[in-house]
Coordinates of C-alpha atoms in Angstrom, one line a residue:
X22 CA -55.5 74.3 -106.5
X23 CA -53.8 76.8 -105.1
X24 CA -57.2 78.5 -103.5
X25 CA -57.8 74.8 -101.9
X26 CA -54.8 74.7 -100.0
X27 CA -55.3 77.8 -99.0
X28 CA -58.9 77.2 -97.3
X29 CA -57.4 74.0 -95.9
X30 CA -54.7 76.3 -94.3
X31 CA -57.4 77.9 -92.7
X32 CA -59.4 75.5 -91.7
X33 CA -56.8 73.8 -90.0
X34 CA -55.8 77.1 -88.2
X35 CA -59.2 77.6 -87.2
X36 CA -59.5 74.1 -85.5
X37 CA -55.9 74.5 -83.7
X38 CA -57.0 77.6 -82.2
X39 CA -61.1 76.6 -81.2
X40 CA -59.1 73.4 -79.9
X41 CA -57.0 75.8 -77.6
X42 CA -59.2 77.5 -76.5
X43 CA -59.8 77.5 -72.4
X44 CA -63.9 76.9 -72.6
X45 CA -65.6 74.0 -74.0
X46 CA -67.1 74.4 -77.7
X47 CA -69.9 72.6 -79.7
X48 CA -71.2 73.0 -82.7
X49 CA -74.6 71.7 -83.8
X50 CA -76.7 71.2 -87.1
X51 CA -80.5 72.2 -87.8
X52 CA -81.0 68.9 -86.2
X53 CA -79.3 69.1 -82.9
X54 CA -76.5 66.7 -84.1
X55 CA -73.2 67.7 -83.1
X56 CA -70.9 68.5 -86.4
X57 CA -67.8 69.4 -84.3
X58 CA -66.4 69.6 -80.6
X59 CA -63.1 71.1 -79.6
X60 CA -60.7 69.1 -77.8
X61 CA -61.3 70.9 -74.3
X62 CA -64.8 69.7 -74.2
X63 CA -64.1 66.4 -75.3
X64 CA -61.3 65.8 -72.5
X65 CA -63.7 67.2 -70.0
X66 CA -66.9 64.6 -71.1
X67 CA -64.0 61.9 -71.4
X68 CA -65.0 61.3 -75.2
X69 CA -63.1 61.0 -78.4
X70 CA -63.8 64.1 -80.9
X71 CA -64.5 60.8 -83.5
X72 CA -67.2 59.1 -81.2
X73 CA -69.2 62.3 -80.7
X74 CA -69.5 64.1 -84.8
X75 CA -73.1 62.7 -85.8
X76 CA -74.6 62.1 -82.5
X77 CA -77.7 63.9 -81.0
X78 CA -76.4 66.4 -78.6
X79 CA -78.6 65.0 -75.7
X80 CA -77.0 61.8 -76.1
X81 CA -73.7 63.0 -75.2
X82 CA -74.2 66.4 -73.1
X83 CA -76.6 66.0 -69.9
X84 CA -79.1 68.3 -69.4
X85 CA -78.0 70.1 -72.7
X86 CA -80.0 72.6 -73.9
X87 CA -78.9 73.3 -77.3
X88 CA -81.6 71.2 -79.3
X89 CA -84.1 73.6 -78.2
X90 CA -82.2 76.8 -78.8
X91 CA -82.0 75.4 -82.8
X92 CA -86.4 74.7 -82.2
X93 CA -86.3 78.4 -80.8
X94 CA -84.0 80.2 -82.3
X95 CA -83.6 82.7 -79.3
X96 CA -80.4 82.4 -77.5
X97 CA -79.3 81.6 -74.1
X98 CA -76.2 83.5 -72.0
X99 CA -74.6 82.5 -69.0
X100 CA -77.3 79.7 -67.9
X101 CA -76.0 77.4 -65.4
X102 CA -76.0 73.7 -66.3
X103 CA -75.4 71.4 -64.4
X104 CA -72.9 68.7 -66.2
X105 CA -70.7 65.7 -63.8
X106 CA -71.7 67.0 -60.9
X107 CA -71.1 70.9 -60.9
X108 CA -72.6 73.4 -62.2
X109 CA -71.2 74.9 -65.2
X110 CA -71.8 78.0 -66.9
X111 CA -73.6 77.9 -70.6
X112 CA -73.9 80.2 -73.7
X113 CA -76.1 78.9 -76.3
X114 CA -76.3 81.1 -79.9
X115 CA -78.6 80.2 -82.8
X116 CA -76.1 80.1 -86.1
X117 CA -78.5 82.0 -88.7
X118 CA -77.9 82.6 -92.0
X119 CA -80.1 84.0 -94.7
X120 CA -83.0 84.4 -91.9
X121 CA -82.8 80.5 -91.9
X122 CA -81.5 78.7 -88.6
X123 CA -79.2 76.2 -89.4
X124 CA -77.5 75.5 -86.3
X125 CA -76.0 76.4 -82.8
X126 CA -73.1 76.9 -81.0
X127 CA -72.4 76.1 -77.4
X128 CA -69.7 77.0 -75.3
X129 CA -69.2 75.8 -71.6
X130 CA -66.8 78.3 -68.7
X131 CA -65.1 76.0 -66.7
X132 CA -64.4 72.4 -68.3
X133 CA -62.3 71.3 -65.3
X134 CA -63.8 70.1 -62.3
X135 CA -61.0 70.9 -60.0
X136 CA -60.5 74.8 -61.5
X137 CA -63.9 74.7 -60.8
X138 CA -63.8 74.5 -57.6
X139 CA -61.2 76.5 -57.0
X140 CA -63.3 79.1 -58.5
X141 CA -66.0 78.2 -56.1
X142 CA -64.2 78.8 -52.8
X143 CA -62.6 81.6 -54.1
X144 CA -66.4 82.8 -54.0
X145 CA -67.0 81.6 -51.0
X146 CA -64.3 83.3 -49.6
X147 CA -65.9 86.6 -50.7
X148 CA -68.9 85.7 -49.7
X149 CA -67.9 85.1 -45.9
X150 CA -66.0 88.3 -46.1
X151 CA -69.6 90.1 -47.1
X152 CA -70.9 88.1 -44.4
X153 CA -68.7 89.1 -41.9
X154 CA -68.8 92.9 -43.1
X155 CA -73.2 93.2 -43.4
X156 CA -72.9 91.4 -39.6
X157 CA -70.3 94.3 -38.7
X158 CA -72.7 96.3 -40.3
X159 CA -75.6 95.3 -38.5
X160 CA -73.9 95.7 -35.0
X161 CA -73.3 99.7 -35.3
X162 CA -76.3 99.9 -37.0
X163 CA -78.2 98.2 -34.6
X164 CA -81.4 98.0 -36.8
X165 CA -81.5 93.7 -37.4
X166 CA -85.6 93.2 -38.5
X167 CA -87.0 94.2 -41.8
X168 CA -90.8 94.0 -42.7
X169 CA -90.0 90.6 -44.2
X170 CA -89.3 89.5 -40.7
X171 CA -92.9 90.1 -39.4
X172 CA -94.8 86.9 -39.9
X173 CA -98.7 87.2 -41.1
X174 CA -101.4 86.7 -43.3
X175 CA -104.3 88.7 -41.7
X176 CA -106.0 91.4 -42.9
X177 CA -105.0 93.5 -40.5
X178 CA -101.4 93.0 -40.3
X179 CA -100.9 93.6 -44.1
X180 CA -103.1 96.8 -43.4
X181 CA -100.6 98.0 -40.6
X182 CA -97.1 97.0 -42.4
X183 CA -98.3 99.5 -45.7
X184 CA -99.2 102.1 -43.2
X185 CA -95.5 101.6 -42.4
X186 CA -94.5 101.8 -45.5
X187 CA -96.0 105.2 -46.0
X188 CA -95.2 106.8 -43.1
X189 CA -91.3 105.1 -42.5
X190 CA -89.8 107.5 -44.8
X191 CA -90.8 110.9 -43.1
X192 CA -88.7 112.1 -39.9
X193 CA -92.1 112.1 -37.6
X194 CA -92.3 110.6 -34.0
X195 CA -93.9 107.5 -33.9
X196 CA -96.0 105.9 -30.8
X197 CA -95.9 101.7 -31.2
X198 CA -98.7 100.6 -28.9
X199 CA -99.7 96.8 -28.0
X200 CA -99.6 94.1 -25.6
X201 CA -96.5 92.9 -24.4
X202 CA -95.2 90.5 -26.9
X203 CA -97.0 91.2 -29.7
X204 CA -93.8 92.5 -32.1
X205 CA -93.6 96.3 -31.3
X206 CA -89.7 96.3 -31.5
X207 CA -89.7 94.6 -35.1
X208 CA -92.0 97.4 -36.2
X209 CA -89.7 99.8 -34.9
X210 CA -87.0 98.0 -36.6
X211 CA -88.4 98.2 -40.0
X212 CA -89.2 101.8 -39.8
X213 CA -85.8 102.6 -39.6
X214 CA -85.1 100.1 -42.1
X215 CA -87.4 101.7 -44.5
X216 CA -86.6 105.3 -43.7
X217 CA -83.5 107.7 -45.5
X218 CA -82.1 107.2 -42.1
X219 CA -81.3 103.6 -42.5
X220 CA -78.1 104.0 -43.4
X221 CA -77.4 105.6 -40.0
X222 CA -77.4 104.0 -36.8
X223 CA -80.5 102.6 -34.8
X224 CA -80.1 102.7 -31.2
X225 CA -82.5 101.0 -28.5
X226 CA -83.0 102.4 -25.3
X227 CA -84.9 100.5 -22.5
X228 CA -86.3 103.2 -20.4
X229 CA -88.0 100.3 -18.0
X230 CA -84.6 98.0 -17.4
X231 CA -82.0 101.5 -16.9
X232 CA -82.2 102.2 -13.1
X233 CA -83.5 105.7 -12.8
X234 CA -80.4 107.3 -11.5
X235 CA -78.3 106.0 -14.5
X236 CA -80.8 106.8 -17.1
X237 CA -79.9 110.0 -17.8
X238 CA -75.9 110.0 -18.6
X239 CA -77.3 106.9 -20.7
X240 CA -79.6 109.0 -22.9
X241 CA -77.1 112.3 -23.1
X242 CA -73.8 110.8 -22.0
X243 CA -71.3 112.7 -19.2
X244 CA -68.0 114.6 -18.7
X245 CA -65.0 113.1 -17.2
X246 CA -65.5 113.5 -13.4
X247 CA -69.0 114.3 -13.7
X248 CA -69.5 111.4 -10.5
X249 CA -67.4 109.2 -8.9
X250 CA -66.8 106.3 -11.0
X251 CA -67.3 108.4 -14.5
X252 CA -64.9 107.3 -17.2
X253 CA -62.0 108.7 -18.3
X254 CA -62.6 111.3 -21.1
X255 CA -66.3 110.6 -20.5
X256 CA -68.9 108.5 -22.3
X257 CA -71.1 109.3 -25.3
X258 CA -75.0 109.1 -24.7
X259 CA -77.3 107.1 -26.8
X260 CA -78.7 110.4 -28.4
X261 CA -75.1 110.9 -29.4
X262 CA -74.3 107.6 -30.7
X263 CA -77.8 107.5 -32.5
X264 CA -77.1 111.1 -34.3
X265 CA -78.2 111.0 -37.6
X266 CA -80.1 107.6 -37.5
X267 CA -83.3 106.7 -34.9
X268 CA -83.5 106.2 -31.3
X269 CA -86.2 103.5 -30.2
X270 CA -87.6 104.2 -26.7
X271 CA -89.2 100.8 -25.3
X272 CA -91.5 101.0 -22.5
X273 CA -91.8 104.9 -22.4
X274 CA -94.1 104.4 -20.6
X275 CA -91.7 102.9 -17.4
X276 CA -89.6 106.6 -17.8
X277 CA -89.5 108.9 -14.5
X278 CA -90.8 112.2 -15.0
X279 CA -87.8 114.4 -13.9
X280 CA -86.8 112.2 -17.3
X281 CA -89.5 113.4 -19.0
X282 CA -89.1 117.0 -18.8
X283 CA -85.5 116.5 -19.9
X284 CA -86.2 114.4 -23.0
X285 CA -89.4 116.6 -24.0
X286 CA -86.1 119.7 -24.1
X287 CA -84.5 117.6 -26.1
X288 CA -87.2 116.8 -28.7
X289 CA -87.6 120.5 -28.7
X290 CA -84.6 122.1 -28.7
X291 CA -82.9 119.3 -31.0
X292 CA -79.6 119.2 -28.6
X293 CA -78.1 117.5 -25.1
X294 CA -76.6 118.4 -22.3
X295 CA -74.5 115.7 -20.8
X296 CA -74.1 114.8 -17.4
X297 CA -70.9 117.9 -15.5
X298 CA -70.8 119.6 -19.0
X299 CA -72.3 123.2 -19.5
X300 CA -72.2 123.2 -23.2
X301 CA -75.2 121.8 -25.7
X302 CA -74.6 119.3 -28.3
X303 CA -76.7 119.5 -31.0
X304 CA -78.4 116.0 -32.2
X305 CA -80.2 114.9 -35.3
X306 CA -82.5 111.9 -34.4
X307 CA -86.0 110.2 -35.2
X308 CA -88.3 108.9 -32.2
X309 CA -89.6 105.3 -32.5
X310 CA -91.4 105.1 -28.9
X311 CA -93.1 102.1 -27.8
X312 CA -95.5 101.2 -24.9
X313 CA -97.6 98.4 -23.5
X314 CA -99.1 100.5 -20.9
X315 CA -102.3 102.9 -20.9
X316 CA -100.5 106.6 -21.4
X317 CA -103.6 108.5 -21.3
X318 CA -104.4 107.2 -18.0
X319 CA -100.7 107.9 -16.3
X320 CA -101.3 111.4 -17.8
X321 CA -104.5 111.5 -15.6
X322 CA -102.5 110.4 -12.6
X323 CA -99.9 112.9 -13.3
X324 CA -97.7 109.8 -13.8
X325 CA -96.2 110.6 -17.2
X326 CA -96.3 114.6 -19.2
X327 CA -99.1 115.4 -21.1
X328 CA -96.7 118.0 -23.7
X329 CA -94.7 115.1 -23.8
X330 CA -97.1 112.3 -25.1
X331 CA -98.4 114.7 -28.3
X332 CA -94.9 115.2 -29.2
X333 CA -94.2 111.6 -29.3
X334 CA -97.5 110.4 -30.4
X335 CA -97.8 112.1 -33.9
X336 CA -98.4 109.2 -35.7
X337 CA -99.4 105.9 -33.8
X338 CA -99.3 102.6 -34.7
X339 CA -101.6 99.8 -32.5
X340 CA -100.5 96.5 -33.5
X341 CA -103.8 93.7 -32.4
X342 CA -103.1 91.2 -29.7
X343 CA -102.7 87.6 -31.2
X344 CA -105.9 86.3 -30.0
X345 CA -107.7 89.5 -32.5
X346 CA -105.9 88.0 -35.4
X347 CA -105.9 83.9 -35.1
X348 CA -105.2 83.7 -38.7
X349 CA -101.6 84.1 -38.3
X350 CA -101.4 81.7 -35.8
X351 CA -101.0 78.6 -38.3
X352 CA -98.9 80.7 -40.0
X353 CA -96.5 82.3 -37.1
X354 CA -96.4 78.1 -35.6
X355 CA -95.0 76.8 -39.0
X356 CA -92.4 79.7 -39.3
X357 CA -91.1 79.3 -35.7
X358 CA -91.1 75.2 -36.1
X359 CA -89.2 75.7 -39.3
X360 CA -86.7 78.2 -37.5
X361 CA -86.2 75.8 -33.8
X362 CA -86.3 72.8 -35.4
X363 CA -82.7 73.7 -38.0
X364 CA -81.3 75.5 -34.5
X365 CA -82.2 72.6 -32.5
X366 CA -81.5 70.0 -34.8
X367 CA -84.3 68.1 -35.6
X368 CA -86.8 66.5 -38.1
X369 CA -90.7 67.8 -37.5
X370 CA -93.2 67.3 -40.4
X371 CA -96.3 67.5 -39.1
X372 CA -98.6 68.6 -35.7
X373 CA -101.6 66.6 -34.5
X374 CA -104.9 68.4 -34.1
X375 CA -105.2 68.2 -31.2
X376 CA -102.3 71.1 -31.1
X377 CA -104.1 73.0 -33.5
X378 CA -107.5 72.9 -31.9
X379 CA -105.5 74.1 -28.4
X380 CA -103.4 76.8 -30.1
X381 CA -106.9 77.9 -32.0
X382 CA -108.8 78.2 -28.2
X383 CA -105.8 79.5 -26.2
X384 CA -106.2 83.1 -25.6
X385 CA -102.3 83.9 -26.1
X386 CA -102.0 87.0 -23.3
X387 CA -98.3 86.6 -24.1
X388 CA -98.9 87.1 -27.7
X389 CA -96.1 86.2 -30.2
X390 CA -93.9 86.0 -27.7
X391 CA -95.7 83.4 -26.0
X392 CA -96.5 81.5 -29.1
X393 CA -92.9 81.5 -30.0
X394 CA -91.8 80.0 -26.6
X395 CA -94.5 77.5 -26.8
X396 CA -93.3 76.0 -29.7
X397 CA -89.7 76.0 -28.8
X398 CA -90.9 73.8 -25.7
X399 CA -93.3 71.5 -28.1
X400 CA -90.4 70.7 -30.7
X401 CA -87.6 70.0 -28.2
X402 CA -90.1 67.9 -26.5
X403 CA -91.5 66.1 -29.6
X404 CA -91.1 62.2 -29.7
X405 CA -90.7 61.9 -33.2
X406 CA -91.3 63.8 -36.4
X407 CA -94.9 64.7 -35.1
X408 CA -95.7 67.3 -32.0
X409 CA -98.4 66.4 -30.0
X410 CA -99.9 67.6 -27.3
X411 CA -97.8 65.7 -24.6
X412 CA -94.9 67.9 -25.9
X413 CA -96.7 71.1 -24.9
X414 CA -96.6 73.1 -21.7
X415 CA -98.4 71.9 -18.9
X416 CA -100.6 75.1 -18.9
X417 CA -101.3 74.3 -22.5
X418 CA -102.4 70.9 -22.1
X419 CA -104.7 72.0 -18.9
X420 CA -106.3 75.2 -21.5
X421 CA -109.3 72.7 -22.9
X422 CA -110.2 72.5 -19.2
X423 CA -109.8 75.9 -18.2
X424 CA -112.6 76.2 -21.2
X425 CA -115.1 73.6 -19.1
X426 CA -115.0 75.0 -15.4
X427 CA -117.5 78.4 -16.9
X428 CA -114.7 81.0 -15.8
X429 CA -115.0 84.1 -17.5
X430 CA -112.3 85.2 -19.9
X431 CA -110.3 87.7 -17.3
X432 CA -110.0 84.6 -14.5
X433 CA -108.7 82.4 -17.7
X434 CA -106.1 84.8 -18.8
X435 CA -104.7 85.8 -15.5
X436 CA -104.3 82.1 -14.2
X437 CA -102.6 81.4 -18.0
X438 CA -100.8 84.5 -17.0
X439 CA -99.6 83.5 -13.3
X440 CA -98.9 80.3 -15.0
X441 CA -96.4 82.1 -17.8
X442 CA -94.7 84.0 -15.1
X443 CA -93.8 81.2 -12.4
X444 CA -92.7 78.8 -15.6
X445 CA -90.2 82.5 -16.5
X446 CA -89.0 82.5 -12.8
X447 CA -88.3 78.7 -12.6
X448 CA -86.5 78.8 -15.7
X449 CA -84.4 81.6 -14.6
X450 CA -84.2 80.4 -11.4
X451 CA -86.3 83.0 -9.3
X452 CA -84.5 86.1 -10.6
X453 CA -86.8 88.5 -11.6
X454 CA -85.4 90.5 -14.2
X455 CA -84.3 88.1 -16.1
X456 CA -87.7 86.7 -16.0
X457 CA -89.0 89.8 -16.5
X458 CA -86.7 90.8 -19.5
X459 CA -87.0 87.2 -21.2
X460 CA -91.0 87.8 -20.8
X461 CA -90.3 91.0 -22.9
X462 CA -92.0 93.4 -20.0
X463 CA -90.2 95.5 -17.2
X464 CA -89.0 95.5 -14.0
X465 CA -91.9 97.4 -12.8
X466 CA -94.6 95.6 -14.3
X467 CA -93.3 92.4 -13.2
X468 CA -93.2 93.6 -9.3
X469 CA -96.9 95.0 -10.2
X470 CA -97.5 90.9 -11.6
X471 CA -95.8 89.3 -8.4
X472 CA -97.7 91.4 -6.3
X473 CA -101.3 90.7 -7.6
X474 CA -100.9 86.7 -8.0
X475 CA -98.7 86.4 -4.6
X476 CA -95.9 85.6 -6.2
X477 CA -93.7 87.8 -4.8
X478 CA -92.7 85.6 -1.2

């Protein structure tokens, strides 16, 4: 009588406590009925503990999964369910005994709605302050393109980004070669990314928009009063700043040559001079260089330093022109829709064929680039959910003719080229480096561009 009482006791001490406790609790036979629920759950599913004993779980938990842990027998930990809205945090265990399943129990992290959520933008909280700290990050790092970010499904693309992959991790110079606009500075990117440098910073350099007489106390940096105008306590260089990590050199090609000698030192002797200083500073950086422009024929016209191209060019990476890979075009048009459409605001589900038959003929001289700005047009332009080819430029629309008047394929690409370059001007209304920067090429080369299609009035 006595041992009775006693297991009552017990009982009852065990259901005060399991009734207590902060997360919800059900139990479960071999058939997924429910033998018992503590009070917490119960006030949370707004049942009575009586209503519930004897009833299929699925008839009183949504999206329960505790009928088919008792089939499986394997358990479940930490599974998010979602239950009255939220998402709630699930443990299902298999009760075995004698090898035999002959139950379950469940238990549910956060019963309350409103703790929930407090939990949630607590969370949130965190995450913005990661946010905020990988964008920091980012901005001394400087390095903001992975692999991921390069857009492509042809043959040769995937060929070029392992080639990456295997060479990204040694500390040789690399030469990126290829049209303007065809993604040289993402490649750069991801070689830094993917190197033991990463975590050091990535610093671009421009040696095509620096005027020439400022491009050296860029690269190496000065001395207070090395010229009129020098800051106080002088200025770091970029090879400074870079120490450590990678310094990407776009449109090498565009550097003088009294440059030239300077940087091959550098590259040699592994240390600066800054502009008024008569000491060295050692430096510890990887060459990324990139060019659109033929180097070995400025080295024949003395135009750019023979010693200086094989130390930069030890390994060399040619990325094709778009029009050599049209495969990705379907694929680089639906990832750049995607992308302008959320930043610009609107719906677009489909594009005619007639777009696709004009994307699949057009040449793309601007490459990616190109592509990219021609889609940006076509979805701000769209009427509807659809783009068609009223929303594309007007060179676009005029291509399909361009393909009837028997021109050959240099007179088609330099009038879609003219065409590119007076639609950059008007845009930026006649200045020139802005054009030429938004075109991705340099100063230079857009003077050279002005020139040749009388542009330049």
């Amino acid at each position: 009588m006595m041992e009775n009482k006693s297991i009552a006791f017990q009982n009852e001490m065990l259901k005060t406590i399991i009734d207590s406790v902060h997360e919800g609790i059900v139990i479960v036979d071999e058939k997924a009925k429910i033998i018992y629920m503590n009070k917490s759950y119960c006030e949370f599913l707004e049942k009575e503990q009586e209503e519930v004993i004897g009833k299929h779980v699925t008839e009183v938990i949504e999206n329960t999964r505790m009928h088919i842990v008792v089939q499986t027998g394997k358990e479940e930990r930490a599974d998010l369910q979602y239950i009255k809205g939220n998402y709630m945090i699930a443990n299902r265990i298999p009760i075995v005994i004698n090898g035999k399943i002959i139950g379950a129990v469940g238990t549910v992290i956060f019963r309350d709605i409103h703790e929930w959520k407090r939990m949630n933008s607590h969370i949130k909280s965190l995450l913005l302050q990661l946010q905020t700290y990988l964008e920091e990050w980012k901005e001394d790092n400087g390095a903001k393109y992975t692999l991921s970010d390069i857009v492509s499904q042809s043959k040769q693309m995937e060929m070029l980004k392992e080639r990456v992959k295997r060479i990204a991790d040694s500390d040789v110079s690399v030469l990126i070669r290829g049209e303007s606009g065809t993604g040289k500075e993402l490649f750069a990117h991801s070689i830094h990314q993917l190197s033991s440098r990463s975590h050091k910073p990535f610093i671009k350099v421009n040696c095509g928009a620096i005027p020439d007489h400022l491009l050296e106390s860029e690269l190496f940096g000065y001395e207070e009063g090395a010229f009129t105008g020098a800051r106080k306590g002088g200025k770091k260089g970029k090879f400074q700043l870079a120490d450590g990590g990678t310094v990407f050199l776009d449109e090498i090609g565009d550097m003088p040559l009294h440059m030239q000698v300077k940087l091959l030192r550098v590259l040699q002797e592994k240390e600066i001079e800054p502009v008024g200083s008569t000491k060295t500073v050692p430096v510890d950086v990887r060459i990324i260089a990139a060019t659109n422009r033929p180097l070995e024929k400025l080295i024949e016209e003395k135009r750019f330093r023979e010693d200086l191209y094989y130390r930069i060019n030890v390994v060399s990476i040619f990325i094709p022109p778009l029009r050599e890979r049209p495969e990705d075009i379907s694929a680089l048009v639906h990832h750049f829709v995607n992308k302008i459409s959320k930043r610009a605001g609107k719906r677009i589900t489909a594009i005619d064929e007639n777009v696709w038959h004009i994307f699949s003929q057009h040449s793309w001289p601007g490459n990616i680039r190109e592509l990219e700005n021609v889609v940006e047009v076509a979805v701000h332009f769209a009427e509807g959910e659809t783009i068609t080819v009223e929303a594309l430029p007007e060179y676009l629309r005029a291509n399909s003719v361009y393909q009837l008047q028997g021109k050959t394929l240099k007179q088609l690409l330099e009038e879609t080229e003219k065409a590119i370059i007076k639609k950059s001007l008007s845009l930026h209304q006649n200045d020139k480096v802005k054009a030429a920067e938004a075109l991705g090429i340099s100063k230079s080369t857009m003077y050279e561009k002005l020139k040749k299609y009388g542009l330049d009035g």
